[in-house]
Coordinates of C-alpha atoms and ligand atoms in Angstrom, one line a residue:
X1 CA 20.7 32.8 5.3
X2 CA 20.6 34.1 8.7
X3 CA 24.3 35.3 8.5
X4 CA 23.6 37.7 5.8
X5 CA 21.5 39.8 8.1
X6 CA 24.3 40.3 10.7
X7 CA 26.5 43.2 11.3
X8 CA 29.1 44.0 13.9
X9 CA 31.2 47.0 14.5
X10 CA 34.0 44.6 15.3
X11 CA 33.9 42.8 12.1
X12 CA 37.1 43.0 10.2
X13 CA 36.5 40.9 7.1
X14 CA 33.2 40.0 5.6
X15 CA 30.2 39.2 7.9
X16 CA 30.1 38.5 11.7
X17 CA 28.2 35.7 13.2
X18 CA 25.1 36.9 15.1
X19 CA 24.6 36.3 18.7
X20 CA 21.1 34.9 17.9
X21 CA 22.9 32.1 16.2
X22 CA 24.2 31.0 19.6
X23 CA 21.1 32.0 21.5
X24 CA 22.2 33.2 25.1
X25 CA 25.4 31.3 24.5
X26 CA 27.7 33.9 22.7
X27 CA 28.3 37.3 21.7
X28 CA 30.2 38.0 18.3
X29 CA 33.5 39.5 17.7
X30 CA 34.7 39.2 14.1
X31 CA 35.0 37.2 11.0
X32 CA 38.5 36.5 9.7
X33 CA 40.0 35.2 6.4
X34 CA 43.6 34.4 6.7
X35 CA 46.3 33.9 4.1
X36 CA 47.7 31.0 5.8
X37 CA 44.4 29.1 5.8
X38 CA 43.2 29.6 2.2
X39 CA 39.6 29.0 1.6
X40 CA 38.8 28.8 5.4
X41 CA 37.0 31.6 7.4
X42 CA 37.2 31.8 11.1
X43 CA 34.1 33.4 13.0
X44 CA 35.4 34.4 16.2
X45 CA 33.0 34.5 19.2
X46 CA 33.0 35.3 22.8
X47 CA 31.1 32.4 24.2
X48 CA 29.1 33.0 27.4
X49 CA 29.4 29.5 28.7
X50 CA 31.9 26.8 27.7
X51 CA 31.1 23.7 29.9
X52 CA 28.2 21.8 28.4
X53 CA 26.1 19.2 29.9
X54 CA 25.3 16.3 27.9
X55 CA 21.4 15.6 27.6
X56 CA 20.8 12.0 28.5
X57 CA 24.2 11.8 30.2
X58 CA 23.1 8.7 31.9
X59 CA 23.5 6.9 28.6
X60 CA 26.7 8.4 27.7
X61 CA 30.2 7.9 29.1
X62 CA 30.7 11.3 30.2
X63 CA 28.3 14.1 31.4
X64 CA 30.3 17.3 30.7
X65 CA 32.1 18.5 27.5
X66 CA 34.1 21.4 26.4
X67 CA 34.3 22.2 22.7
X68 CA 36.2 25.3 21.8
X69 CA 35.4 25.1 18.1
X70 CA 32.7 24.3 15.8
X71 CA 33.4 23.0 12.2
X72 CA 36.5 20.9 11.3
X73 CA 39.0 21.6 8.6
X74 CA 40.1 18.0 9.0
X75 CA 37.2 17.5 6.6
X76 CA 36.3 13.8 7.0
X77 CA 33.6 12.9 4.6
X78 CA 31.9 10.7 7.1
X79 CA 32.1 13.3 10.0
X80 CA 29.1 12.9 12.3
X81 CA 29.1 16.5 13.5
X82 CA 28.3 18.0 10.1
X83 CA 24.8 18.3 11.0
X84 CA 25.7 20.7 13.8
X85 CA 26.4 23.3 11.3
X86 CA 22.8 23.2 10.2
X87 CA 22.0 24.8 13.6
X88 CA 24.0 27.8 12.6
X89 CA 22.4 28.0 9.2
X90 CA 25.7 26.8 7.7
X91 CA 26.4 24.5 5.1
X92 CA 27.1 20.8 6.3
X93 CA 29.4 20.1 3.4
X94 CA 32.0 22.2 2.5
X95 CA 30.7 24.8 5.0
X96 CA 31.6 22.4 7.7
X97 CA 35.0 22.0 6.5
X98 CA 35.8 25.6 5.9
X99 CA 33.5 27.9 8.2
X100 CA 35.0 27.4 11.5
X101 CA 33.6 29.0 14.7
X102 CA 36.3 29.8 17.3
X103 CA 35.4 30.4 21.0
X104 CA 38.3 32.7 21.6
X105 CA 37.6 33.2 25.2
X106 CA 37.3 29.4 26.1
X107 CA 40.2 29.2 28.4
X108 CA 39.1 32.0 30.6
X109 CA 35.6 30.9 30.6
X110 CA 36.6 27.4 31.6
X111 CA 39.1 28.7 34.4
X112 CA 36.1 30.8 35.8
X113 CA 33.8 27.7 35.7
X114 CA 36.3 25.4 37.4
X115 CA 36.6 28.0 40.1
X116 CA 32.7 28.2 40.8
X117 CA 31.5 26.7 44.1
X118 CA 28.8 25.0 42.1
X119 CA 31.3 23.0 40.2
X120 CA 32.2 19.6 41.7
X121 CA 35.2 18.5 39.7
X122 CA 33.4 16.1 37.4
X123 CA 35.2 14.7 34.2
X124 CA 35.4 17.0 31.2
X125 CA 35.5 15.3 27.9
X126 CA 37.1 17.1 24.7
X127 CA 36.9 16.2 21.1
X128 CA 33.5 14.9 21.5
X129 CA 32.0 17.1 18.8
X130 CA 34.8 18.4 16.6
X131 CA 38.4 18.0 16.8
X132 CA 40.0 20.3 19.3
X133 CA 43.5 19.9 17.7
X134 CA 42.5 20.8 14.2
X135 CA 44.5 23.1 12.2
X136 CA 42.8 26.2 13.6
X137 CA 44.3 25.3 17.0
X138 CA 47.7 26.1 15.7
X139 CA 46.5 29.7 15.0
X140 CA 44.4 30.2 18.3
X141 CA 46.2 28.2 20.8
X142 CA 43.2 27.7 23.1
X143 CA 44.2 24.1 24.2
X144 CA 47.2 25.1 26.3
X145 CA 45.1 27.6 28.5
X146 CA 42.2 24.9 28.8
X147 CA 44.7 22.2 29.9
X148 CA 46.5 24.6 32.3
X149 CA 43.1 25.4 33.8
X150 CA 42.1 21.9 34.2
X151 CA 45.7 21.2 35.7
X152 CA 45.4 23.8 38.3
X153 CA 42.1 22.7 39.4
X154 CA 43.2 19.1 39.1
X155 CA 40.1 18.3 37.1
X156 CA 40.1 15.0 35.4
X157 CA 39.5 15.1 31.6
X158 CA 39.8 13.2 28.3
X159 CA 40.8 14.2 24.9
X160 CA 39.9 12.5 21.6
X161 CA 41.7 13.6 18.3
X162 CA 43.2 12.9 15.0
X163 CA 45.5 16.1 15.4
X164 CA 49.1 15.5 15.9
X165 CA 49.3 19.0 17.2
X166 CA 48.4 17.7 20.5
X167 CA 52.2 16.9 20.9
X168 CA 52.9 20.6 21.2
X169 CA 51.0 20.5 24.6
X170 CA 52.8 17.4 25.7
X171 CA 54.5 18.9 28.7
X172 CA 51.2 20.3 29.9
X173 CA 49.3 17.0 29.8
X174 CA 52.3 15.5 31.6
X175 CA 51.8 18.1 34.2
X176 CA 47.9 17.6 34.5
X177 CA 48.5 13.8 34.4
X178 CA 50.6 14.2 37.7
X179 CA 47.6 15.7 39.5
X180 CA 44.4 14.2 37.8
X181 CA 43.0 11.6 35.6
X182 CA 44.0 12.3 31.9
X183 CA 42.7 10.0 29.0
X184 CA 44.0 10.5 25.4
X185 CA 42.7 8.7 22.5
X186 CA 43.7 9.1 19.0
X187 CA 41.4 8.2 16.3
X188 CA 43.0 5.9 13.4
X189 CA 40.4 4.0 11.5
X190 CA 42.6 2.5 9.0
X191 CA 46.3 2.8 7.6
X192 CA 45.5 2.6 4.1
X193 CA 47.1 5.7 2.3
X194 CA 44.9 6.0 -0.6
X195 CA 41.7 5.7 1.4
X196 CA 43.2 8.2 3.9
X197 CA 43.8 10.9 1.1
X198 CA 40.3 10.7 -0.1
X199 CA 38.2 10.1 3.0
X200 CA 40.0 12.4 5.6
X201 CA 42.0 14.9 3.4
X202 CA 42.6 17.5 6.0
X203 CA 44.0 15.2 8.7
X204 CA 47.4 14.2 9.5
X205 CA 48.4 10.8 8.0
X206 CA 47.6 7.8 10.0
X207 CA 51.2 7.0 10.4
X208 CA 51.7 10.6 11.9
X209 CA 48.9 10.1 14.3
X210 CA 50.4 6.8 15.3
X211 CA 53.7 8.6 15.9
X212 CA 51.9 10.9 18.1
X213 CA 50.4 7.8 20.1
X214 CA 54.1 6.5 20.6
X215 CA 55.2 9.9 21.9
X216 CA 52.4 10.2 24.3
X217 CA 53.0 6.7 25.5
X218 CA 56.6 7.4 25.8
X219 CA 56.0 10.4 27.9
X220 CA 54.0 8.3 30.2
X221 CA 50.6 9.3 29.2
X222 CA 48.8 6.1 28.3
X223 CA 47.0 6.7 24.9
X224 CA 44.3 4.3 23.4
X225 CA 43.4 4.2 19.8
X226 CA 39.7 4.5 18.6
X227 CA 39.7 2.5 15.5
X228 CA 37.1 4.7 13.9
X229 CA 35.5 4.4 11.4
X230 CA 35.9 1.0 10.0
X231 CA 34.5 1.7 6.5
X232 CA 32.6 -1.1 5.0
X233 CA 34.1 -2.5 1.7
X234 CA 36.7 0.0 1.6
X235 CA 38.5 -0.4 4.9
X236 CA 37.2 -3.9 6.4
X237 CA 39.3 -6.5 4.5
X238 CA 41.0 -8.9 6.8
X239 CA 44.6 -7.7 5.7
X240 CA 43.4 -4.1 6.2
X241 CA 42.4 -4.7 9.6
X242 CA 45.3 -6.6 10.5
X243 CA 47.7 -4.0 9.1
X244 CA 45.8 -1.2 11.2
X245 CA 45.8 -3.2 14.4
X246 CA 49.5 -4.3 13.7
X247 CA 50.5 -0.5 13.4
X248 CA 48.3 0.4 16.4
X249 CA 50.4 -2.2 18.4
X250 CA 53.7 -1.1 17.2
X251 CA 52.9 2.5 18.4
X252 CA 52.3 1.3 21.9
X253 CA 48.9 2.0 22.3
X254 CA 47.2 0.9 25.5
X255 CA 43.9 0.0 23.9
X256 CA 42.1 -0.4 20.5
X257 CA 38.5 0.1 20.1
X258 CA 36.8 -0.7 16.8
X259 CA 33.8 1.4 15.6
X260 CA 31.9 0.8 12.2
X261 CA 31.0 3.7 10.0
X262 CA 27.7 5.5 11.2
X263 CA 25.9 7.4 8.5
X264 CA 23.8 10.0 10.4
X265 CA 21.6 12.7 8.7
X266 CA 24.0 15.5 7.5
X267 CA 26.9 13.0 7.1
X268 CA 25.1 10.4 5.2
X269 CA 24.1 12.9 2.2
X270 CA 27.7 14.1 2.0
X271 CA 29.4 10.6 2.4
X272 CA 27.0 9.0 -0.2
X273 CA 27.8 11.8 -2.7
X274 CA 31.4 11.1 -2.3
X275 CA 30.9 7.5 -2.6
X276 CA 29.0 7.9 -5.8
X277 CA 31.8 10.1 -7.0
X278 CA 34.7 7.8 -6.0
X279 CA 33.2 4.4 -5.8
X280 CA 29.9 4.4 -7.6
X281 CA 29.7 0.7 -7.9
X282 CA 29.5 0.6 -3.9
X283 CA 26.3 2.9 -3.8
X284 CA 23.7 0.0 -4.0
X285 CA 25.7 -2.0 -1.5
X286 CA 25.6 0.8 1.0
X287 CA 22.1 1.6 0.5
X288 CA 21.3 -2.0 1.4
X289 CA 23.8 -2.2 4.4
X290 CA 22.3 1.1 5.8
X291 CA 18.7 0.4 4.8
X292 CA 17.7 0.3 8.4
X293 CA 18.9 3.8 9.1
X294 CA 22.3 5.4 10.7
X295 CA 24.0 2.2 11.5
X296 CA 25.3 -0.9 9.9
X297 CA 23.5 -4.2 10.9
X298 CA 24.5 -5.6 14.3
X299 CA 25.8 -8.8 12.7
X300 CA 28.2 -6.6 10.5
X301 CA 29.4 -4.5 13.8
X302 CA 29.9 -7.8 15.8
X303 CA 31.9 -9.3 13.0
X304 CA 34.2 -6.3 12.8
X305 CA 34.5 -6.0 16.7
X306 CA 35.4 -9.6 17.0
X307 CA 38.1 -9.5 14.2
X308 CA 39.7 -6.4 15.6
X309 CA 39.6 -7.9 19.2
X310 CA 41.2 -11.2 18.0
X311 CA 44.0 -9.1 16.3
X312 CA 44.5 -7.1 19.2
X313 CA 45.0 -10.2 21.3
X314 CA 47.3 -11.6 18.8
X315 CA 49.4 -8.5 18.7
X316 CA 49.4 -8.1 22.5
X317 CA 47.3 -4.9 22.8
X318 CA 45.6 -4.5 26.2
X319 CA 41.9 -5.1 26.7
X320 CA 39.7 -2.1 25.2
X321 CA 39.9 1.0 27.5
X322 CA 42.9 0.0 29.4
X323 CA 44.8 3.3 30.2
X324 CA 41.8 5.5 30.4
X325 CA 40.5 6.7 33.8
X326 CA 38.4 4.2 35.5
X327 CA 35.2 6.5 35.4
X328 CA 35.6 7.3 31.9
X329 CA 35.2 5.4 28.4
X330 CA 36.4 6.6 25.0
X331 CA 34.5 9.9 24.2
X332 CA 32.8 10.0 20.8
X333 CA 33.9 12.6 18.4
X334 CA 31.1 13.8 16.4
X335 CA 28.4 13.3 18.9
X336 CA 27.3 16.6 20.2
X337 CA 25.1 17.1 23.3
X338 CA 22.3 17.9 20.9
X339 CA 22.9 14.7 19.2
X340 CA 23.1 12.9 22.5
X341 CA 19.6 14.0 23.3
X342 CA 18.3 11.7 20.4
X343 CA 18.4 8.1 21.3
X344 CA 19.1 7.0 17.7
X345 CA 22.3 9.1 17.7
X346 CA 24.0 7.7 20.7
X347 CA 26.2 4.9 19.3
X348 CA 29.8 5.5 18.8
X349 CA 31.2 6.7 15.4
Ligands
SF4_1 S1 35.5 13.2 12.3 FE1 36.6 14.5 13.8 S2 38.5 15.1 12.7 FE2 37.2 14.3 11.2 S3 36.1 16.3 10.4 FE3 34.8 15.3 12.1 S4 35.5 16.3 14.0 FE4 37.1 16.6 12.4

């Protein structure tokens, strides 16, 4: 493994990541195991750039992204960003959940970027690769500096998250929303507690996420819900969809956008192994449903979308994407710039 050959004078514990892993994009600082984060290793790096252009942006709802972390302790078994750890020669299963790369200089880099004469104030999407409000953010506190920079330059931005930690930055978000377009989306694919515990073991409970939606909305920051993923045969029964949309409506979400589970390479192997362990009777059905590749058939996606839209209407949730800045659609967590370059990987999660 490439990490094994690495040394860095500033490494405190274990091995430090190598600049070569990030190409011209980063220099290493140190690797840290923290007692408060048992089983998690943080690889702190000083990135050389922080604003990424999305390849093929004409097909994407945004052109620029900022991702202060790689890897995600939220550990969703279906996470589409898993494959990105492969680029670092890291494991896409447990390694993705526990080997977290932290761009410790993200706020200062962003501020410098926004000040540049070459920057024209385009929209910046966050949470498009991994969750910027995952647990690590409680330790590193990168987002306040990032939001402050965006606020100070009145630069429009959006955040997609499953992390209730976003409420820590409510005042800053409110300040930013006074001077620019701010779009917040919280991801809640289902409210079934059993499904949540096994599929999204490191995330706050769906109810807590919906509490965050309520708090954001009460603070005057419109918040949509990305109902993702709708998991075939486990989270798609009519009563499950109804329970989720009803809870989303009660939380005051400005929109609900359903997305059916995708199984891209990297995520597919991990998810299918989990399925075989927890629901072995479903493995054949999944193989048939995803026989054509990463996506469920169009008829299935259309059926779920129609059901959710009908429920949204019944419960009085505004049309999809109401409340987001006009120029912005809901960003796609787990879709990296690298992935965006591949046409087959463009669909929402
Ligand atoms: S789906 Fe989102 S919250 Fe879940 S592990 Fe991936 S990046 Fe983290």
